[in-house]
XYZ file of C-alpha atoms in Angstrom:
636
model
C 22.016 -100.554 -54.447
C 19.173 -98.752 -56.358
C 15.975 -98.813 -55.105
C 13.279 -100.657 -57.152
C 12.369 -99.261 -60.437
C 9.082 -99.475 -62.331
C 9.517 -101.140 -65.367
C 6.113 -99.327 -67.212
C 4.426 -96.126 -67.145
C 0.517 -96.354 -66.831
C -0.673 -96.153 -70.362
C 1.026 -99.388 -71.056
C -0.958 -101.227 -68.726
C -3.775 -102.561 -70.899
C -0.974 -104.551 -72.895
C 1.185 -106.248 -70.526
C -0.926 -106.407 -67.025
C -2.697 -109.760 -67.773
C 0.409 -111.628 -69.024
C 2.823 -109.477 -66.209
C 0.447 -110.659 -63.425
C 0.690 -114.334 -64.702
C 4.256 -114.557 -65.402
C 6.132 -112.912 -62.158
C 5.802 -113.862 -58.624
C 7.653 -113.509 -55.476
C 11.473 -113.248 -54.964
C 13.523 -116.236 -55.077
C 16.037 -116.324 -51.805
C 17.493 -119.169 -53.482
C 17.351 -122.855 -51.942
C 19.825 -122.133 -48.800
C 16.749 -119.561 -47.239
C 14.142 -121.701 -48.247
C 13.488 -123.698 -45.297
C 13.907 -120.757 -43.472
C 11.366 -118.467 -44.865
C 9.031 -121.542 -44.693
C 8.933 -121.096 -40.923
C 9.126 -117.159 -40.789
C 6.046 -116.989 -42.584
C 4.414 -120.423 -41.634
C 3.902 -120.588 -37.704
C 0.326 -120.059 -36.666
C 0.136 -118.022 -33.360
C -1.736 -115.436 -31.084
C -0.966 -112.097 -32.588
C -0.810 -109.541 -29.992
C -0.966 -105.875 -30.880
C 2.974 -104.671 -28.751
C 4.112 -101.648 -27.600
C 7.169 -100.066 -28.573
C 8.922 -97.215 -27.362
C 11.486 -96.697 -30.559
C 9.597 -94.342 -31.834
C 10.234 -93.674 -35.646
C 8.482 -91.892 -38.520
C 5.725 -93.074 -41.057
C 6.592 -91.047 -44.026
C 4.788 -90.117 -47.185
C 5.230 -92.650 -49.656
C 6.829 -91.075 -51.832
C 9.387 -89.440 -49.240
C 10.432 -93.363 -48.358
C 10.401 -94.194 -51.811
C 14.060 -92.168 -51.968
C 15.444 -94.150 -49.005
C 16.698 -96.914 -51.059
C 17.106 -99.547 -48.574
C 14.003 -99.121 -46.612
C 12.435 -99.219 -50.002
C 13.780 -102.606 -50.991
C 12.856 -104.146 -47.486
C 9.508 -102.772 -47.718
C 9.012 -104.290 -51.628
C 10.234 -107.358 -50.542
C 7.907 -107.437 -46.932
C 5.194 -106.827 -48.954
C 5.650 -109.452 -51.399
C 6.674 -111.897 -48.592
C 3.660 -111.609 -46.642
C 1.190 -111.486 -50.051
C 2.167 -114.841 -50.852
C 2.155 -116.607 -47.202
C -0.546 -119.420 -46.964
C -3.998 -117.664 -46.795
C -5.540 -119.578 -44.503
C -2.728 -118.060 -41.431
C -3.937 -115.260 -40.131
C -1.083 -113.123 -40.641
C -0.546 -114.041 -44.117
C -2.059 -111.066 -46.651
C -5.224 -112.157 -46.933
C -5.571 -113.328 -43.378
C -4.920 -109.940 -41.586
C -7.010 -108.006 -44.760
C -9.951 -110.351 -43.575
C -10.213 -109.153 -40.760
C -11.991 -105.977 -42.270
C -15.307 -107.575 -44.484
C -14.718 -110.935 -45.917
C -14.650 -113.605 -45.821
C -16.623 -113.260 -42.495
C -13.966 -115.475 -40.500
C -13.023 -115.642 -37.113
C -9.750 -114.240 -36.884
C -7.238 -114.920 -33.644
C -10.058 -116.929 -31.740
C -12.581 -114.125 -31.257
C -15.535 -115.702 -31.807
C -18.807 -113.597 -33.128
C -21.707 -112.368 -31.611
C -24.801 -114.493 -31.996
C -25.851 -113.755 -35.487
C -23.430 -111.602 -36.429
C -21.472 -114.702 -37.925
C -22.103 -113.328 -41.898
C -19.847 -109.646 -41.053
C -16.305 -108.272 -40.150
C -15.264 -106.629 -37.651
C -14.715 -103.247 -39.158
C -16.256 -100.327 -37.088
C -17.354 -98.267 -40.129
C -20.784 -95.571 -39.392
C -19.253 -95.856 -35.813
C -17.342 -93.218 -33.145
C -15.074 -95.765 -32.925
C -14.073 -95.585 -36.771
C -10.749 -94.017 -36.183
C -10.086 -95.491 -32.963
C -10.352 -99.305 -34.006
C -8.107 -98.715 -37.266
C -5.405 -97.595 -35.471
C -4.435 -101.083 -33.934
C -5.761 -102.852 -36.789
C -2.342 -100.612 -38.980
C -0.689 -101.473 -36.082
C -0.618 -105.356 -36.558
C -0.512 -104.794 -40.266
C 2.733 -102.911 -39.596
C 4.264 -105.078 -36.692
C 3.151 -108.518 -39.017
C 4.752 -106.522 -41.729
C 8.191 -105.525 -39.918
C 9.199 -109.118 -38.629
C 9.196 -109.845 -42.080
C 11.672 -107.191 -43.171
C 13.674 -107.450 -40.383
C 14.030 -111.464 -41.311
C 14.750 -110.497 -44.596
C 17.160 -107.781 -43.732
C 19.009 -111.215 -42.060
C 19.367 -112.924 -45.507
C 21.828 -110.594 -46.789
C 25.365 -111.917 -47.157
C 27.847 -110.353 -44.572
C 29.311 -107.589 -45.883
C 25.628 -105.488 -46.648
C 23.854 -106.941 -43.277
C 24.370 -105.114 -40.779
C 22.908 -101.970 -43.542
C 20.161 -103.563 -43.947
C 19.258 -104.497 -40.455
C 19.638 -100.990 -39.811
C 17.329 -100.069 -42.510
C 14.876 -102.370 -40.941
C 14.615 -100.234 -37.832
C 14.045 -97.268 -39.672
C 10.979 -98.871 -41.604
C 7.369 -97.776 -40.682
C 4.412 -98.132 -42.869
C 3.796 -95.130 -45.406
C 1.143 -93.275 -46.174
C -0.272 -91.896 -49.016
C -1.109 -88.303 -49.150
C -4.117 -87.522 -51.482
C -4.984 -84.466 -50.782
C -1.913 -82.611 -50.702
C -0.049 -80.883 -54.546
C 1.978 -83.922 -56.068
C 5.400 -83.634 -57.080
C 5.317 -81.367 -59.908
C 4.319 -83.231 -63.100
C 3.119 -86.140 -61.212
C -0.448 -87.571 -60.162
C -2.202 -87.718 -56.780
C -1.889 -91.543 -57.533
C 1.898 -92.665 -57.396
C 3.736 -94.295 -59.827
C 5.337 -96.217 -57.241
C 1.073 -98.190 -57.011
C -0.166 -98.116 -60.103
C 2.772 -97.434 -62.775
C 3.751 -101.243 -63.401
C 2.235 -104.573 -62.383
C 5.988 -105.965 -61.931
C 9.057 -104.407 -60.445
C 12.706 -104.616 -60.391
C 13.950 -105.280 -56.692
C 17.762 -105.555 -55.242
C 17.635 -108.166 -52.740
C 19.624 -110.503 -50.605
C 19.957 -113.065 -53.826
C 20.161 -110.197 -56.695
C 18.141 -108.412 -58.836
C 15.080 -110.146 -59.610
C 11.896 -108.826 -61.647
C 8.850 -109.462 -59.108
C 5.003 -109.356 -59.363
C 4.656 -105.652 -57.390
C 3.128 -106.077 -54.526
C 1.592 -102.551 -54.559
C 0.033 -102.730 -57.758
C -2.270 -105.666 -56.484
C -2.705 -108.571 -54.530
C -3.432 -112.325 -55.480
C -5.579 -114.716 -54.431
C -4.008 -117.533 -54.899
C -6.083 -119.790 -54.724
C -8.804 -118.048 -55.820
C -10.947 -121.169 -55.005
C -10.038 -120.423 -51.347
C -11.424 -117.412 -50.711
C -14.987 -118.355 -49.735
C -16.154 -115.220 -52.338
C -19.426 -116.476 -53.541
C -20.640 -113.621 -55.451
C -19.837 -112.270 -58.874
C -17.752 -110.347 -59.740
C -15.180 -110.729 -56.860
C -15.278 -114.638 -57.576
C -14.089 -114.137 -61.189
C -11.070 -111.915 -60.369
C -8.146 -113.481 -59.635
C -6.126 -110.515 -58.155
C -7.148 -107.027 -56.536
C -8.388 -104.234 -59.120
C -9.086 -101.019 -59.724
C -11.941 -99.502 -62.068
C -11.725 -102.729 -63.364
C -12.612 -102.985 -67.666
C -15.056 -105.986 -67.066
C -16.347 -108.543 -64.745
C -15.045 -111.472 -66.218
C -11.325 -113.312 -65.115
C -8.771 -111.194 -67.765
C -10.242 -108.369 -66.073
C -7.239 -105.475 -65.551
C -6.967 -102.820 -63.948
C -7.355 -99.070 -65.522
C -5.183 -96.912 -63.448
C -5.268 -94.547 -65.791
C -8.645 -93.370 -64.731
C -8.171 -93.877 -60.973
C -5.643 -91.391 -61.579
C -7.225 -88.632 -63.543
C -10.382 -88.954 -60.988
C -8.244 -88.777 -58.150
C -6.372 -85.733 -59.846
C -9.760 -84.192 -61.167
C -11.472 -84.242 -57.084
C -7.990 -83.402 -55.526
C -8.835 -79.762 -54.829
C -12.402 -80.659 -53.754
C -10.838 -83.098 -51.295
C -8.122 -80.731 -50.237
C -10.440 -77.824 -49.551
C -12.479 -80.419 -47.368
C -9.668 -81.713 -45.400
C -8.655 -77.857 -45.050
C -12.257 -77.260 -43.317
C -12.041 -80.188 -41.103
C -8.988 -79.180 -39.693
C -10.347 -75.472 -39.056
C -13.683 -75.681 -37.750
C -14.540 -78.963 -36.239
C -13.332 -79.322 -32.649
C -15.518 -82.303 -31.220
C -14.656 -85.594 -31.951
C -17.914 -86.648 -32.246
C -18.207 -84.730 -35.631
C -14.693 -85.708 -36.583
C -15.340 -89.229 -35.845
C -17.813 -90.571 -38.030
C -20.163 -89.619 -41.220
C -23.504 -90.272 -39.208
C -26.459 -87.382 -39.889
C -28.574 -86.356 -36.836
C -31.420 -83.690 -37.145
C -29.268 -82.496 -33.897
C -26.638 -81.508 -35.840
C -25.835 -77.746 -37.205
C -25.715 -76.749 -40.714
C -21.830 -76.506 -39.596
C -21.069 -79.778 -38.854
C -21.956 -81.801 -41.876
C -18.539 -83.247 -42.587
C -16.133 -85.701 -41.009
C -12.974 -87.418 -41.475
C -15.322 -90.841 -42.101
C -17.346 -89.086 -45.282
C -13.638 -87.891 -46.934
C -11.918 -90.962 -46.517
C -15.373 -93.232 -47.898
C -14.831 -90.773 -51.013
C -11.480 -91.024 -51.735
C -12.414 -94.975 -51.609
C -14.901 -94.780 -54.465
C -12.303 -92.849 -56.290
C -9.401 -95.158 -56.056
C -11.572 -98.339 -56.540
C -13.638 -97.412 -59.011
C -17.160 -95.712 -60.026
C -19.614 -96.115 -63.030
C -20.055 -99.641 -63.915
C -16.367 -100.191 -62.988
C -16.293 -100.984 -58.946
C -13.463 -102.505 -57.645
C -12.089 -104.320 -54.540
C -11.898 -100.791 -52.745
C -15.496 -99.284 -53.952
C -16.701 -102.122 -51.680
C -16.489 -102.285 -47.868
C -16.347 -106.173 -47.414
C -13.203 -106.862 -49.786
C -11.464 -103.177 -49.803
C -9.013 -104.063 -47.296
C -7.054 -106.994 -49.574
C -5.963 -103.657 -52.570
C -2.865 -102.484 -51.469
C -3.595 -99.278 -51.832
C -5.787 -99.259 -48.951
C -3.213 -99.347 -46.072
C -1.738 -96.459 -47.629
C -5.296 -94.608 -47.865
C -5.547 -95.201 -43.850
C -2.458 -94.472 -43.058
C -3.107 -91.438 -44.874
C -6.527 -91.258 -42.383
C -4.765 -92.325 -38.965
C -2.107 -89.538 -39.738
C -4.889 -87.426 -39.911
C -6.486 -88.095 -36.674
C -2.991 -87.634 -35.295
C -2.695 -84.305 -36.803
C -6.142 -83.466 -35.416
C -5.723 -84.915 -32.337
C -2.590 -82.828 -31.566
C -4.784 -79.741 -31.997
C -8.009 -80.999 -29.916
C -6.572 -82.907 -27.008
C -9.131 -82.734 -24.559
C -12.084 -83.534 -26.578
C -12.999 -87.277 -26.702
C -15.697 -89.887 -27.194
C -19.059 -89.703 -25.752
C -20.980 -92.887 -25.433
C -22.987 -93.496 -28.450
C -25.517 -96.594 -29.691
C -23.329 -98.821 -32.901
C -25.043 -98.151 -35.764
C -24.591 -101.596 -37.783
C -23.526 -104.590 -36.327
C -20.247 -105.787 -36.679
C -18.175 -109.415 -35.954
C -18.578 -109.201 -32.392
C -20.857 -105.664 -32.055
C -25.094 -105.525 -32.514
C -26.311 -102.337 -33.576
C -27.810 -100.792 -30.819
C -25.183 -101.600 -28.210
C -23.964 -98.381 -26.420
C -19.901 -97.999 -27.373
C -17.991 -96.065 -25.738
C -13.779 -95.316 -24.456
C -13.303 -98.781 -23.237
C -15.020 -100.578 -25.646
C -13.042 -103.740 -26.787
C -11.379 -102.821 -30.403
C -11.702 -106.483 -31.162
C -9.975 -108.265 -32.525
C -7.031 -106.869 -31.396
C -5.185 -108.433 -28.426
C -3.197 -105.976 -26.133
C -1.533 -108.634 -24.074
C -0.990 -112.686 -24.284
C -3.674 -112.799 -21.457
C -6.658 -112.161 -24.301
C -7.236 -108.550 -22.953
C -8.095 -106.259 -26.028
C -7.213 -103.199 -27.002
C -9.251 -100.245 -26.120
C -9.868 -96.583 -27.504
C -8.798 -95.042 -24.301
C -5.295 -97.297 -24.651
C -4.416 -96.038 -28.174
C -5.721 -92.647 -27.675
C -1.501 -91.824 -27.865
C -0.297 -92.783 -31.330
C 3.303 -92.818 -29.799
C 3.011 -95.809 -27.821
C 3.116 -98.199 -30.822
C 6.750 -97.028 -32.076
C 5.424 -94.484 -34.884
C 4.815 -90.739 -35.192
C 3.891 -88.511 -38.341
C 6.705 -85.689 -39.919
C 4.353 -82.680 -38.444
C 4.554 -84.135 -35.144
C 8.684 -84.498 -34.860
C 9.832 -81.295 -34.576
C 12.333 -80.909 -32.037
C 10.951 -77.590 -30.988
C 8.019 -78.817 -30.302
C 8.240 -79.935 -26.823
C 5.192 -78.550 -25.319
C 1.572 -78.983 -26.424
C 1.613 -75.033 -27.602
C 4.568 -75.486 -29.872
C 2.885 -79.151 -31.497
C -0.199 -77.390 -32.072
C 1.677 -74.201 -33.891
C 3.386 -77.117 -35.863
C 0.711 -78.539 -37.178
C -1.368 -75.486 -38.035
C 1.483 -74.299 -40.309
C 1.812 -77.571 -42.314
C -1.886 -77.730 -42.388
C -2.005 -74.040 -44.030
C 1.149 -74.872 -46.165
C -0.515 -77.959 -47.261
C -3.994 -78.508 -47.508
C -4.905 -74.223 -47.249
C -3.697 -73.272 -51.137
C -7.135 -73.701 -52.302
C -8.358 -71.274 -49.453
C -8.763 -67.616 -49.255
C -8.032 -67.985 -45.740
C -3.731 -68.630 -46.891
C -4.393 -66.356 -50.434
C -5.107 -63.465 -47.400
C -2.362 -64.791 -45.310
C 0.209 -65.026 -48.166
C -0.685 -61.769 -49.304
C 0.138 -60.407 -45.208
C 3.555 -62.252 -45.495
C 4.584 -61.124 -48.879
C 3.531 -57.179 -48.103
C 5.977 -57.865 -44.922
C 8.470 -59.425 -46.432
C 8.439 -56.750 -49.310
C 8.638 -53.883 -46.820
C 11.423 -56.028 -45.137
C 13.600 -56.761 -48.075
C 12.503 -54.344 -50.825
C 11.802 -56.968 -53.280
C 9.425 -60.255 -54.002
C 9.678 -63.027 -51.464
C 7.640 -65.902 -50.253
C 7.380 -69.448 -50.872
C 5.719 -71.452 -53.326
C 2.575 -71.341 -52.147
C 2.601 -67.343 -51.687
C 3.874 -66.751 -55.283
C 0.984 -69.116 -56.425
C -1.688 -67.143 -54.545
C -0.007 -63.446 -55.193
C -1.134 -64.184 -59.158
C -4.616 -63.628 -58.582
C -4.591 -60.308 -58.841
C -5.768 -57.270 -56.350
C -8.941 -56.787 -57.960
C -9.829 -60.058 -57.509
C -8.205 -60.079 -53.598
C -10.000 -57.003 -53.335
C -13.500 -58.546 -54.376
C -12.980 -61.442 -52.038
C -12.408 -59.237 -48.798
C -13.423 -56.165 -49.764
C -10.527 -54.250 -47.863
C -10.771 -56.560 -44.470
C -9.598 -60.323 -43.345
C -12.665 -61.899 -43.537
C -14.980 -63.591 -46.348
C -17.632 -65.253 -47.033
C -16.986 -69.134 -47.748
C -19.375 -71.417 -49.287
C -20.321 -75.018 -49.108
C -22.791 -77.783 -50.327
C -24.137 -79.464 -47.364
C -25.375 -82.947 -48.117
C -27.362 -85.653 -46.467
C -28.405 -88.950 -47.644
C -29.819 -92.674 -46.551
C -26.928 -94.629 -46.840
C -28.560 -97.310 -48.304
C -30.524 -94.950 -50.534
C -28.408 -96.939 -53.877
C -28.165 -100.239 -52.574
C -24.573 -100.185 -52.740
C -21.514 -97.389 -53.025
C -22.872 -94.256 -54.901
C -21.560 -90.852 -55.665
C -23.364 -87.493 -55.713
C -21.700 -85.153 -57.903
C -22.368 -81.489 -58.211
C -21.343 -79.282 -61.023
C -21.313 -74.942 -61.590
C -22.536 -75.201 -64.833
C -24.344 -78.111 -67.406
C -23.014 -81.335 -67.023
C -22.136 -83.765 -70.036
C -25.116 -86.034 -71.418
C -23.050 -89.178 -70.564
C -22.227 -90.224 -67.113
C -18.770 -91.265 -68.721
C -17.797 -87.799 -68.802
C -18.932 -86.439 -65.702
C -16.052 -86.537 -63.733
C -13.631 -85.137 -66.655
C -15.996 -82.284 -67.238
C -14.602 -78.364 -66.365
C -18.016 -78.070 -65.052
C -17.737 -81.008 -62.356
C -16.493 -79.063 -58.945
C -16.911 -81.777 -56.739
C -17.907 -85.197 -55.423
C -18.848 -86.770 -52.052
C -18.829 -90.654 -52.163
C -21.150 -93.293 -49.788
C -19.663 -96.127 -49.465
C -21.818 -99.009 -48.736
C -22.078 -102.722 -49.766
C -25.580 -103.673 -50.681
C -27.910 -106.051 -49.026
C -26.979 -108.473 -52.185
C -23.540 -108.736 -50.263
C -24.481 -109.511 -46.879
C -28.504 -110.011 -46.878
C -31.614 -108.078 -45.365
C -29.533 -108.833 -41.830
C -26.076 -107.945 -42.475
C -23.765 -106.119 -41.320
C -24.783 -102.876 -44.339
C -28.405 -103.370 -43.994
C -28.409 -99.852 -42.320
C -31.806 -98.661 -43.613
C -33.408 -95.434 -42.844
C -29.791 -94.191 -41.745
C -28.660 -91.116 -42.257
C -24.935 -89.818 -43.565
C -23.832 -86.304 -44.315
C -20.393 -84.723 -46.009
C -19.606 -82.014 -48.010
C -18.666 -80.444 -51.892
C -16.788 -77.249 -50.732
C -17.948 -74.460 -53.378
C -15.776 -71.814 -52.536
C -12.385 -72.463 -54.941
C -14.505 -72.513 -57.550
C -15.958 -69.489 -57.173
C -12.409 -67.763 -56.909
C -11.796 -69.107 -60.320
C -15.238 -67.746 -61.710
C -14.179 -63.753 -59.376
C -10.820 -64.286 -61.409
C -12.493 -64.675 -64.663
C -14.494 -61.831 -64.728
C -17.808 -64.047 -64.317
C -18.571 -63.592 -60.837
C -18.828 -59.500 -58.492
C -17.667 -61.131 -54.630
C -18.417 -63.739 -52.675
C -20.861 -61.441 -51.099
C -24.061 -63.603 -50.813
C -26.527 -60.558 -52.733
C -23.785 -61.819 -55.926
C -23.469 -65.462 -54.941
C -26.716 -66.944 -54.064
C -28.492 -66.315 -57.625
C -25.347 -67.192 -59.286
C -25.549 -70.542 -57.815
C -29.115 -70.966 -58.211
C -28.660 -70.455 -61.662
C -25.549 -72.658 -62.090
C -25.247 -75.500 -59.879
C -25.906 -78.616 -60.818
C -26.315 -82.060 -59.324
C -26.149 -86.100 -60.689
C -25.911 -89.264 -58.661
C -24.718 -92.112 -60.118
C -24.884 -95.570 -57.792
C -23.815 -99.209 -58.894
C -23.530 -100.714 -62.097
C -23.233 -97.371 -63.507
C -26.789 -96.593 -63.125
C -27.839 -92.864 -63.002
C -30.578 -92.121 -60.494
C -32.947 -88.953 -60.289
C -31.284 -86.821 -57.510
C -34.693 -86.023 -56.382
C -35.938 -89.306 -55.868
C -32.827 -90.594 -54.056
C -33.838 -91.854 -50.348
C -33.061 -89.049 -48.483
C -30.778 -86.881 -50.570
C -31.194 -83.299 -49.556
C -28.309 -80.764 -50.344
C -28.371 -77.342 -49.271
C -26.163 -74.268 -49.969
C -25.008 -72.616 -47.105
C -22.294 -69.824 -46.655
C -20.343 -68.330 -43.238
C -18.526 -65.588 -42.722
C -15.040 -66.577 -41.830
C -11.970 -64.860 -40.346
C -8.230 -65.191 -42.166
C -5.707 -66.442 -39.928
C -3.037 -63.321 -39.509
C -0.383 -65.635 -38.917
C 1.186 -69.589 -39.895
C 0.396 -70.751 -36.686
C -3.399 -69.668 -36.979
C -6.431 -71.603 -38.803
C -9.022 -69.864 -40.134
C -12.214 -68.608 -37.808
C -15.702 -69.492 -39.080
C -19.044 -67.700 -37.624
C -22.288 -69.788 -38.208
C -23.708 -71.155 -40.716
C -26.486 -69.381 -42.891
C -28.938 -71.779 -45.009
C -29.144 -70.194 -48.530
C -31.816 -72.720 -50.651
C -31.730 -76.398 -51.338
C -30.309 -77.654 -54.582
C-alpha cells in the first residue's frame, strides 16, 4: 500500500480549506470495529508515564514519511486520538491541555493555591527541557496504543505487517533548522500542503480531515476559551487571515517566514552547540546582569522563535504564537520533538553538567514563582508509577529509558561516550555548520586533502557549496590562519515589554516602510521571537504576568557578512572593517501584537549590542568550533 498522499499543494488552500475542513472527518473502520474503537479510545484512567527498554528511533518527519506503513498508522493515530471525547484526558485536546488552557486539572493533580487560572508548562524555567520530555513521552505512549490497536483491525493476511510497523513507530520530529530537501520548504508538505488526505487503512482508502494540518474542537462550545479570537475559531490555525469563524489558515506565509529566518536559526543552533557548555545557559532564555556577553542565547529563546514563526506574526497570531493554546496545533509536537532531540544531541556532548537549584520564575499549575526548583523537583503532572510518584528531572535525565533515541545517537560504533560525542559533532557540522566559516575553513582542509589524495575535486555537498566562495574571499575571512572573527547581536528584553508575543527584527541595510514586508525584505538578516501571552489572557496574577523579567537570545550577524566579503561590499571580518560597517547599516524594528509597530527605543528593556569573538576552526569532523571572549562593540 502507498502511503498517504496530499491531495493539494499550498497555494490552493485559500479555496478549498473552509469547505475541506467541514466536509471530511475521521476514518470509518466500518460498523464491525465500531464498538471496539469506542472502548480503545473511551476508558478514563491514571496515565502513567512507562518505561520501555525497546529502544527505537524518532526520525525526521520527512525520513518516516517514506516508510509507508508507519506512515499510515501514524495518519490514522493521529486522527484517532483528535477526535476522542475532549473531556478524557488522553483524548487530543485533553493531553494538549495540559500545557496552557483550559487551566484544568489533568490526572488528579490538583493546583497550588491560586495558581488554579495556569498550566502546568515550565516555560522561563531550568526545568524547560526537562519537564517536556515526559510530557512527549505520554503524547507518544497515548499515541502508540492507538496505532498498535489499529494495526489489529487489519484483515489477516496484512496484520501481522502492520503490527510490526507499529513497533517501529516513534513520534517524528521536525527539523527546522537544517537545508530541506532540495526544492522544498523548511515547512513540510506532509503539515501544511492539504487540509485532507488520502489514507490506506484497515477498511480502504478513505479521504480524511489531516490530522497534521490542524486540529478541531469539536465542540467548540466545550472548550472553556472565553476570549476572542480563540473562541471564534473552530479548528487550530496558522497566521490566520482574520479573527472571525471562516478564518483559514495561510501556510503559505508560515512557510516563506520559516524559509526566510532558516539560516538565522541555523547559524544559532550552530552556536549553541559550540560554545555553551552549562546547562544553566542551555536551559532556559532568562537574562541575569551575571551573565557574560557570551552567553546570551539558549535552546528556550530559539525554540520561542521558531513558535512565532510557525503560528503567526503581524496582526495574524495563531494557536502557536500563544503559550496557553500552542500545544492543541499539530505542528507543535513536531517543533519539540525537534527541541528534545536537541537536548539529546547536547546532552551527549555535556554529560556531566546539570541543574543547579534555581527560584521558578512564573508560577505554574502546581509551582509559585519564587519556589527554589531543582533535580528532583516533581515534573507534574506526570506519574512515574501507579503509586502517584512523579516523574523527576534526575529520572529522565537518560532519553533511552522511555524506548526512543535520535539517528545521531545510533551509530553502532559508537559504544563509548568518546565515539557518541565524535558522532554528534560531525552531524552537527554537516548540518547546522554550512552557514559557518568555522565548516567553509574545514571544507576547504578536507577538499585540499582529498585533492592531494586523489588528484582531482572531491567532497560532499556541503564542501562543494562552501569551495564556491572563492579564495579571495576565504582569504579575507582568515587572513592566511584558522581563526576569525564572528559576530553577533546580543539582545535583552522585559518579557512582558509588548504585552503579548513580539518579535525584534534586525536588518543590514533600510528596511521596507510597511511592517508587511519586513520579513520578505533582502535586507531582513534576522529575527529573535518572545513569546509571551499577555496579562489580557491570564490577568495581573497569572501565570505570564512576569513583569520586570528579563530574557535574552540572539540574531547571529556573521553569514551575512560573508555574503556582503563575497560581494565586494565588505574588506574582512576584521573589527577596524566591521564595526563602522555595521554602525552604518544595521537596522532594528519590533513589531508586538495586533501587528502594532513599537519604537525599539522605548521598548521595556530592549537593549541590543554588537559584539564579536575571535574563534578557532575546527581542523577536523569530529571538532566544533573554539570561541575566545566576547568583545562589546556599541549598542544598536
Amino acid at each position: 500500500m502507498g502511503r498517504p498522499r496530499l491531495s493539494l499543494v499550498v497555494p490552493l488552500l485559500c479555496l478549498v480549506q473552509h469547505l475541506a475542513l467541514g466536509q471530511f472527518a475521521g476514518y470509518n473502520y466500518g460498523p464491525d470495529a465500531t464498538i471496539r474503537i469506542r472502548r480503545q479510545i473511551s476508558q478514563p484512567r491514571r496515565e502513567v508515564v512507562r518505561e520501555n527498554s525497546d529502544v527505537r528511533v524518532r526520525l525526521e518527519i520527512r525520513q518516516l514519511e517514506q516508510d509507508s506503513d508507519v506512515w499510515t498508522l501514524y495518519i490514522l493515530g493521529l486522527s484517532m486520538m483528535q477526535y476522542a471525547d475532549m473531556s478524557l484526558d488522553t483524548s487530543w485536546f485533553g493531553i494538549s491541555g495540559i500545557h496552557g488552557m483550559p487551566h484544568k486539572s489533568w490526572g488528579g493533580v490538583g493546583p497550588t493555591p491560586g495558581n488554579e487560572n495556569t498550566g502546568y508548562c515550565t516555560h522561563f524555567s531550568i526545568l524547560f527541557p526537562t519537564w517536556h520530555r515526559p510530557y512527549l513521552v505520554l503524547y507518544e505512549q497515548i499515541l502508540q496504543g492507538l496505532i498498535q490497536f489499529i494495526a489489529s483491525l487489519w484483515p489477516d493476511g496484512e496484520r501481522q505487517r502492520f503490527q510490526e510497523a507499529a513497533l517501529r513507530f516513534r513520534i517524528p520530529y521536525w527539523d527546522w533548522a537544517a537545508d530541506p530537501p532540495s526544492g522544498q520548504s523548511v515547512l513540510p508538505q506532509s503539515v501544511a500542503g492539504s487540509p485532507f488526505v488520502d489514507v490506506d487503512g484497515p477498511n480502504g482508502r478513505q479521504r480524511i480531515a489531516n490530522p497534521l494540518f490542524s486540529f478541531s474542537f469539536n465542540p467548540l462550545s466545550a472548550t472553556g476559551f472565553t476570549q476572542p479570537p480563540w473562541n471564534q475559531w473552530p479548528t487550530t490555525l496558522r497566521a490566520p487571515t482574520n479573527r472571525g469563524p471562516n478564518a483559514q489558515s495561510d501556510n503559505a506565509l508560515v512557510a516563506s517566514d520559516l524559509d526566510r529566518n532558516r539560516v538565522s536559526q541555523m547559524q544559532r543552533l550552530y552556536n549553541l552547540f559550540s560554545y555553551y557548555n552549562d546547562y544553566i545557559y542551555l536551559a532556559n532564555e532568562e537574562w541575569t546582569p551575571q551573565l557574560s556577553n557570551g552567553s546570551l542565547e539558549s535552546l528556550e529563546s530559539l525554540h520561542d522563535t521558531i513558535h512565532l514563526l510557525t503560528g503567526g506574526q503581524n496582526a495574524r497570531m495563531g494557536h502557536m504564537s500563544y503559550p496557553p493554546y500552542a500545544a492543541f496545533d499539530p505542528i507543535f509536537w513536531l517543533h519539540h520533538c525537534m527541541v528534545d532531540r536537541i537536548f539529546a544531541l547536547w546532552q551527549t556532548l555535556h554529560p556531566e553538567t546539570w541543574i543547579t537549584p534555581h527560584r521558578a520564575l512564573q508560577s505554574t499549575h502546581t509551582t509559585s514563582r519564587g519556589e527554589i526548583q531543582d533535580s528532583q523537583t516533581a515534573l507534574t503532572p506526570f506519574y512515574s508509577s501507579d503509586n502517584g510518584t512523579f516523574w523527576t528531572s534526575d529520572g529522565v535525565r537518560d532519553h533511552t529509558r522511555f524506548g526512543y533515541t535520535y539517528p545521531e545517537l545510533l551509530s553502532e560504533s559508537a559504544s563509548r561516550t568518546e565515539e557518541r560525542q565524535a558522532a554528534v559533532r560531525r552531524a552537527v557540522n554537516r548540518l547546522y555548520g554550512r552557514q559557518s566559516p568555522a565548516v567553509l575553513f574545514l571544507s576547504s582542509t578536507n577538499l585540499a586533502s582529498q585533492r592531494a589524495r586523489s588528484g582531482r575535486l572531491g567532497g560532499d555537498a556541503t564542501s562543494l557549496e562552501m569551495a564556491s566562495l572563492s579564495r579571495t574571499t576565504n582569504e579575507r575571512i582568515f587572513h592566511g590562519s584558522n581563526r576569525y572573527h564572528e559576530w553577533t547581536a546580543n539582545i535583552r528584553v522585559e518579557k512582558q515589554a509588548c504585552d503579548g508575543p513580539f518579535s525584534i527584527l534586525i536588518f543590514l541595510g533600510c528596511p521596507p516602510d510597511d511592517p508587511l514586508d519586513w520579513m520578505s525584505s533582502p535586507s531582513h538578516i534576522g529575527t529573535m521571537g518572545v513569546w509571551t501571552a499577555g496579562k489580557q489572557d491570564h490577568g495581573e496574577n497569572g501565570q505570564m504576568a512576569m513583569d520586570g523579567l528579563y530574557v535574552s537570545g540572539t540574531v547571529p550577524l556573521t553569514a551575512a557578512l560573508v555574503q556582503k566579503i563575497a560581494a565586494g561590499e565588505l574588506a574582512s571580518l576584521e573589527p577596524n572593517e566591521v564595526e563602522f560597517y555595521l554602525k552604518m547599516k544595521l537596522e532594528k524594528r519590533v513589531l508586538g501584537p495586533g501587528g502594532r509597530v513599537w519604537d525599539a527605543d522605548k521598548v521595556k528593556g530592549l537593549k541590543i549590542q554588537i559584539v564579536s569573538s575571535l574563534v578557532k576552526a575546527p581542523s577536523r569532523e569530529e571538532e566544533l568550533p573554539v570561541r575566545a571572549s566576547t568583545i562589546v562593540h556599541f549598542d544598536l
